[in-house]
Coordinates of C-alpha atoms in Angstrom, one line a residue:
M50 CA -3.0 35.9 -7.6
F51 CA -6.0 34.4 -6.0
T52 CA -5.7 34.7 -2.2
S53 CA -9.0 33.0 -1.4
L54 CA -8.1 29.9 -3.5
K55 CA -4.7 29.7 -1.9
R56 CA -6.2 29.8 1.6
L57 CA -8.4 26.8 0.6
G58 CA -5.3 25.0 -0.7
I59 CA -3.4 25.6 2.4
I60 CA -6.3 24.3 4.6
S61 CA -6.4 21.1 2.5
G62 CA -2.7 20.4 3.3
L63 CA -3.4 19.9 7.0
S64 CA -3.4 16.2 7.7
A65 CA -5.1 14.2 10.4
T66 CA -2.9 12.3 12.9
L67 CA -2.9 8.6 12.1
L68 CA -3.4 6.1 14.9
L69 CA -1.6 2.8 14.0
A70 CA -2.8 -0.4 15.6
A71 CA 0.0 -2.3 17.3
C72 CA 1.0 -5.5 15.6
G73 CA -0.6 -8.5 17.4
G74 CA -1.6 -12.1 16.8
G75 CA -4.4 -12.3 14.2
G76 CA -5.4 -15.9 14.4
S77 CA -8.7 -17.7 14.3
G78 CA -9.8 -21.0 15.7
D79 CA -8.7 -22.8 18.9
E80 CA -5.0 -23.4 19.6
G81 CA -3.8 -26.9 18.9
T82 CA -6.5 -27.8 16.4
D83 CA -5.4 -30.0 13.5
N84 CA -6.2 -27.5 10.8
E85 CA -4.3 -24.7 12.3
G86 CA -1.7 -23.0 10.1
T87 CA 1.9 -22.2 11.2
D88 CA 0.8 -18.6 11.9
G89 CA -1.9 -19.6 14.3
T90 CA -4.8 -19.1 11.9
A91 CA -7.1 -21.8 10.5
D92 CA -6.0 -23.3 7.3
G93 CA -3.0 -21.0 7.2
D94 CA -5.1 -18.0 6.2
V95 CA -3.6 -14.8 7.6
K96 CA -6.2 -12.5 9.3
Y97 CA -4.9 -8.9 9.3
G98 CA -8.1 -7.0 10.0
E99 CA -7.9 -7.1 13.8
E100 CA -4.2 -6.2 13.8
M101 CA -4.9 -3.1 11.7
N102 CA -8.1 -2.2 13.5
Y103 CA -9.8 -2.7 10.2
Q104 CA -8.4 0.5 8.9
I105 CA -7.0 1.4 5.4
T106 CA -4.6 4.3 5.6
G107 CA -5.8 6.9 3.2
I108 CA -4.9 10.3 1.9
E109 CA -7.1 13.4 1.4
P110 CA -10.8 12.5 1.2
G111 CA -11.3 14.5 -2.0
A112 CA -8.8 12.4 -3.9
G113 CA -10.0 9.9 -6.4
V114 CA -8.0 7.0 -4.9
F115 CA -9.7 7.7 -1.6
K116 CA -13.2 7.6 -3.1
A117 CA -12.3 4.5 -5.0
S118 CA -11.0 2.8 -1.8
E119 CA -14.3 3.6 -0.1
N120 CA -16.1 2.1 -3.1
A121 CA -13.9 -1.0 -2.8
V122 CA -14.9 -1.4 0.9
E123 CA -18.5 -1.5 -0.3
E124 CA -18.1 -3.5 -3.4
Y125 CA -16.1 -6.3 -1.7
G126 CA -18.4 -6.4 1.3
L127 CA -15.6 -5.5 3.7
E128 CA -17.8 -5.2 6.8
G129 CA -16.2 -3.2 9.6
W130 CA -13.4 -1.7 7.4
E131 CA -12.9 2.0 7.1
V132 CA -10.7 4.2 4.9
Q133 CA -8.9 6.6 7.3
A134 CA -8.6 10.1 5.9
S135 CA -5.2 11.7 6.1
S136 CA -2.7 13.3 3.7
S137 CA -0.2 11.8 1.2
G138 CA 2.6 12.8 3.5
A139 CA 1.0 11.2 6.6
M140 CA 0.2 8.1 4.6
A141 CA 3.9 7.8 3.6
T142 CA 5.0 8.3 7.1
A143 CA 2.6 5.6 8.4
L144 CA 3.8 3.2 5.7
G145 CA 7.4 3.8 6.5
E146 CA 6.9 3.2 10.3
A147 CA 5.0 0.0 9.7
Y148 CA 7.5 -1.2 7.1
D149 CA 10.4 -0.7 9.5
K150 CA 8.7 -2.9 12.1
E151 CA 7.3 -5.4 9.5
E152 CA 3.8 -4.6 10.8
P153 CA 0.8 -5.1 8.5
I154 CA -0.6 -2.0 6.8
I155 CA -2.8 -1.2 3.8
V156 CA -2.5 2.2 2.1
T157 CA -4.3 4.0 -0.7
G158 CA -1.5 3.9 -3.2
W159 CA -0.6 5.2 -6.6
S160 CA 2.3 5.0 -8.9
P161 CA 4.5 6.6 -10.0
H162 CA 5.6 7.1 -6.4
W163 CA 8.9 7.0 -4.6
K164 CA 7.6 4.5 -2.1
F165 CA 7.9 1.8 -4.8
A166 CA 11.6 2.6 -5.3
K167 CA 12.2 2.7 -1.5
Y168 CA 10.1 -0.2 -0.3
D169 CA 9.2 -3.7 -1.5
L170 CA 5.5 -3.2 -2.1
K171 CA 2.6 -4.7 -4.2
Y172 CA -0.9 -3.8 -5.3
L173 CA -3.6 -6.0 -4.0
D174 CA -5.5 -7.7 -7.0
D175 CA -8.7 -6.0 -7.8
P176 CA -10.8 -8.6 -9.6
K177 CA -13.9 -6.4 -9.5
G178 CA -12.1 -3.6 -11.3
V179 CA -13.1 -1.0 -8.7
F180 CA -9.9 1.0 -9.3
G181 CA -10.0 0.8 -13.1
E182 CA -7.3 0.3 -15.5
A183 CA -4.0 2.1 -15.9
E184 CA -4.2 5.9 -15.8
T185 CA -2.5 8.9 -17.4
I186 CA -1.4 12.2 -15.9
N187 CA -2.6 14.9 -18.2
T188 CA -1.7 18.6 -18.7
M189 CA -4.5 21.1 -18.5
V190 CA -4.3 24.8 -19.4
R191 CA -6.7 27.7 -19.3
Q192 CA -8.6 28.8 -22.4
G193 CA -6.6 31.5 -24.2
L194 CA -3.2 30.5 -23.0
E195 CA -2.1 29.6 -26.6
D196 CA -2.8 33.1 -27.7
D197 CA -1.4 34.8 -24.6
M198 CA 1.7 32.7 -24.1
P199 CA 2.4 30.6 -27.2
E200 CA 5.9 29.6 -26.1
A201 CA 4.6 28.3 -22.7
Y202 CA 1.7 26.6 -24.3
Q203 CA 4.0 24.8 -26.7
V204 CA 6.3 23.6 -23.9
L205 CA 3.4 22.3 -21.9
D206 CA 2.0 20.6 -25.0
N207 CA 5.4 19.0 -25.7
F208 CA 6.0 17.9 -22.1
Y209 CA 6.1 14.1 -21.8
W210 CA 8.2 11.8 -19.6
S211 CA 8.2 8.3 -18.1
P212 CA 7.3 7.0 -14.7
D213 CA 11.0 6.2 -14.1
D214 CA 11.9 9.8 -14.8
L215 CA 9.3 11.1 -12.3
E216 CA 10.2 8.6 -9.6
E217 CA 13.9 9.6 -9.9
V218 CA 12.9 13.2 -9.0
M219 CA 10.5 12.0 -6.3
L220 CA 13.0 9.7 -4.6
K221 CA 15.5 12.6 -4.3
I222 CA 12.9 14.8 -2.7
S223 CA 11.8 12.0 -0.3
D224 CA 15.5 11.6 0.7
G225 CA 15.6 15.3 1.7
A226 CA 16.5 17.2 -1.4
D227 CA 14.7 20.5 -2.1
P228 CA 12.1 19.9 -4.8
R229 CA 13.6 22.6 -7.0
D230 CA 17.1 21.2 -6.6
A231 CA 15.9 17.6 -7.4
A232 CA 14.1 18.9 -10.5
G233 CA 17.1 20.9 -11.6
E234 CA 19.4 17.8 -11.3
W235 CA 17.0 15.8 -13.5
I236 CA 17.0 18.6 -16.1
D237 CA 20.8 18.8 -16.1
E238 CA 21.0 15.0 -16.6
N239 CA 18.3 14.9 -19.4
E240 CA 19.2 17.9 -21.5
D241 CA 18.3 16.2 -24.8
T242 CA 14.8 15.4 -23.6
V243 CA 14.2 18.9 -22.3
A244 CA 15.6 20.3 -25.6
E245 CA 12.8 18.4 -27.5
W246 CA 10.2 20.3 -25.5
T247 CA 11.7 23.7 -26.2
E248 CA 13.0 23.2 -29.7
G249 CA 12.5 26.2 -32.0
L250 CA 11.0 28.4 -29.3
D251 CA 12.1 32.0 -28.6
K252 CA 12.9 33.1 -25.1
V253 CA 10.5 35.5 -23.4
D254 CA 11.2 38.5 -21.1
G255 CA 9.8 37.8 -17.7
D256 CA 6.2 37.0 -18.7
E257 CA 4.3 35.8 -15.6
I258 CA 2.8 32.4 -15.5
E259 CA 1.2 30.5 -12.7
L260 CA 1.1 26.7 -12.3
V261 CA -1.1 25.0 -9.7
Y262 CA -0.8 21.6 -8.3
V263 CA -2.0 19.3 -5.5
E264 CA 0.7 18.5 -2.9
W265 CA 1.1 14.8 -3.9
D266 CA 4.7 13.7 -4.3
T267 CA 4.1 13.1 -8.0
E268 CA 2.8 16.6 -8.6
V269 CA 5.5 18.3 -6.4
G270 CA 8.1 16.7 -8.6
S271 CA 6.5 17.3 -12.0
T272 CA 5.4 20.9 -11.3
N273 CA 8.8 22.0 -10.0
M274 CA 10.5 20.4 -13.0
I275 CA 8.3 22.0 -15.7
G276 CA 8.4 25.2 -13.8
L277 CA 12.2 25.3 -14.1
V278 CA 12.0 24.6 -17.8
L279 CA 9.7 27.6 -18.2
E280 CA 12.0 29.7 -16.1
D281 CA 14.9 28.8 -18.4
L282 CA 12.8 30.0 -21.3
G283 CA 12.4 33.4 -19.6
Y284 CA 9.1 33.1 -17.7
N285 CA 8.5 34.4 -14.2
V286 CA 6.9 31.3 -12.8
T287 CA 4.7 31.0 -9.7
L288 CA 3.9 27.5 -8.3
T289 CA 0.8 27.4 -6.1
P290 CA -0.3 24.3 -4.1
L291 CA -4.1 23.8 -3.9
D292 CA -6.7 21.3 -3.0
N293 CA -7.8 19.0 -5.9
A294 CA -11.1 20.7 -6.6
V295 CA -9.7 24.2 -6.2
M296 CA -6.8 23.3 -8.6
W297 CA -9.2 22.4 -11.3
E298 CA -11.4 25.4 -10.6
A299 CA -8.4 27.8 -10.8
V300 CA -7.4 26.6 -14.3
A301 CA -11.0 26.4 -15.5
T302 CA -11.8 30.0 -14.5
G303 CA -8.5 31.4 -15.7
E304 CA -7.3 32.3 -12.2
A305 CA -4.3 30.1 -12.9
D306 CA -2.6 29.3 -16.2
A307 CA -1.9 25.5 -16.2
M308 CA -1.4 22.3 -14.3
V309 CA 0.4 19.1 -15.1
A310 CA -1.5 17.1 -12.4
A311 CA -4.7 15.7 -13.9
W312 CA -5.0 12.0 -13.2
L313 CA -7.5 10.4 -15.7
P314 CA -9.8 8.7 -16.2
G315 CA -10.4 7.6 -12.6
T316 CA -8.7 9.8 -10.0
H317 CA -9.9 13.1 -11.3
G318 CA -12.7 11.8 -13.5
D319 CA -15.5 13.7 -11.7
L320 CA -13.6 17.0 -11.8
F321 CA -12.7 16.5 -15.5
E322 CA -16.4 15.9 -16.2
Q323 CA -17.3 19.1 -14.3
Y324 CA -14.7 21.4 -15.9
Q325 CA -13.8 19.8 -19.3
D326 CA -15.7 22.5 -21.3
E327 CA -13.9 25.3 -19.5
L328 CA -10.3 24.3 -20.0
I329 CA -7.9 22.8 -22.6
D330 CA -6.7 19.2 -22.2
L331 CA -3.3 18.9 -23.8
G332 CA -3.2 15.1 -23.3
P333 CA -0.9 12.9 -21.3
N334 CA 2.4 14.0 -20.0
L335 CA 2.9 10.6 -18.4
E336 CA 1.3 7.2 -19.1
G337 CA 1.2 4.0 -17.0
A338 CA 0.0 5.5 -13.8
K339 CA -2.0 3.4 -11.4
I340 CA -4.1 3.5 -8.3
G341 CA -5.2 0.9 -5.8
L342 CA -4.7 -0.7 -2.4
V343 CA -1.0 -1.3 -1.6
V344 CA 0.7 -3.5 1.0
P345 CA 4.2 -4.5 1.8
E346 CA 5.4 -7.7 0.1
Y347 CA 6.0 -9.4 3.4
M348 CA 2.2 -9.5 4.0
D349 CA 0.7 -12.9 3.0
I350 CA -2.2 -11.5 1.0
D351 CA -2.6 -10.9 -2.7
S352 CA -6.2 -9.8 -3.3
I353 CA -8.7 -7.4 -1.9
E354 CA -11.1 -10.4 -1.8
D355 CA -8.9 -12.0 0.8
L356 CA -9.3 -9.4 3.5
D357 CA -11.1 -10.7 6.5
T358 CA -14.0 -8.8 8.0
K359 CA -15.4 -8.3 11.5

């Protein structure tokens, strides 16, 4: 439907190769001093910076969590630290590799995400509130959709599920299931919920609708799921992955019909401010989302303030 926008979206999916620092001893102070902790560091404080080459494993640089992580480095005075740009897939791969070896790693994280179901992880405390409070994932549609496709508009307006629902779909995908198959399994197992979204609506006859999304695990799961619901109602559904900014632009300009991928108020806050007068916000389809810096539970650190600097 919009070839140039799709090309931009495809370009955004290419991820940089991550270089992981090998796990080594991160101590401070001379060996054998009286105040040395059992891990070889003074007073028992674990110093992870040197082991990780002072790098936070990030995702796409246009994502809100990436920008917030860069702000955190500045706000907490983390001299020498850098947020390494990558993609959500490359971040998850790096996390899994480090976790298997019990090596230290810090990633730009968000939930819902299958990694919390697969690994024992924790958010680092953020006493300065750089990452904000809990977020919602909202549904946005183009202007005029209610008049053009009232049934689709109503389904999208009714759509609401829990973080556990979404993580169930995401985990199946991460374990190798095709996104469409994983979404279909969830629909089959939650017929009553889906029936609430479509109650009283007439079927259509092949009307075309285009949903856009950013290729984050959350949005892959949710967009495939709601796309199948619309297909069952008779729509011919196209799912198009795009870059964050292009996704918003596509719906705002009417080049695409809808997205269920708007993280607010923080992650996509700047894009919402830019386009809010040009699209329709149908409100949250999921509540309790969160962003921040995430580490494995085996790491002896609880707060961003505790990170050591160069």
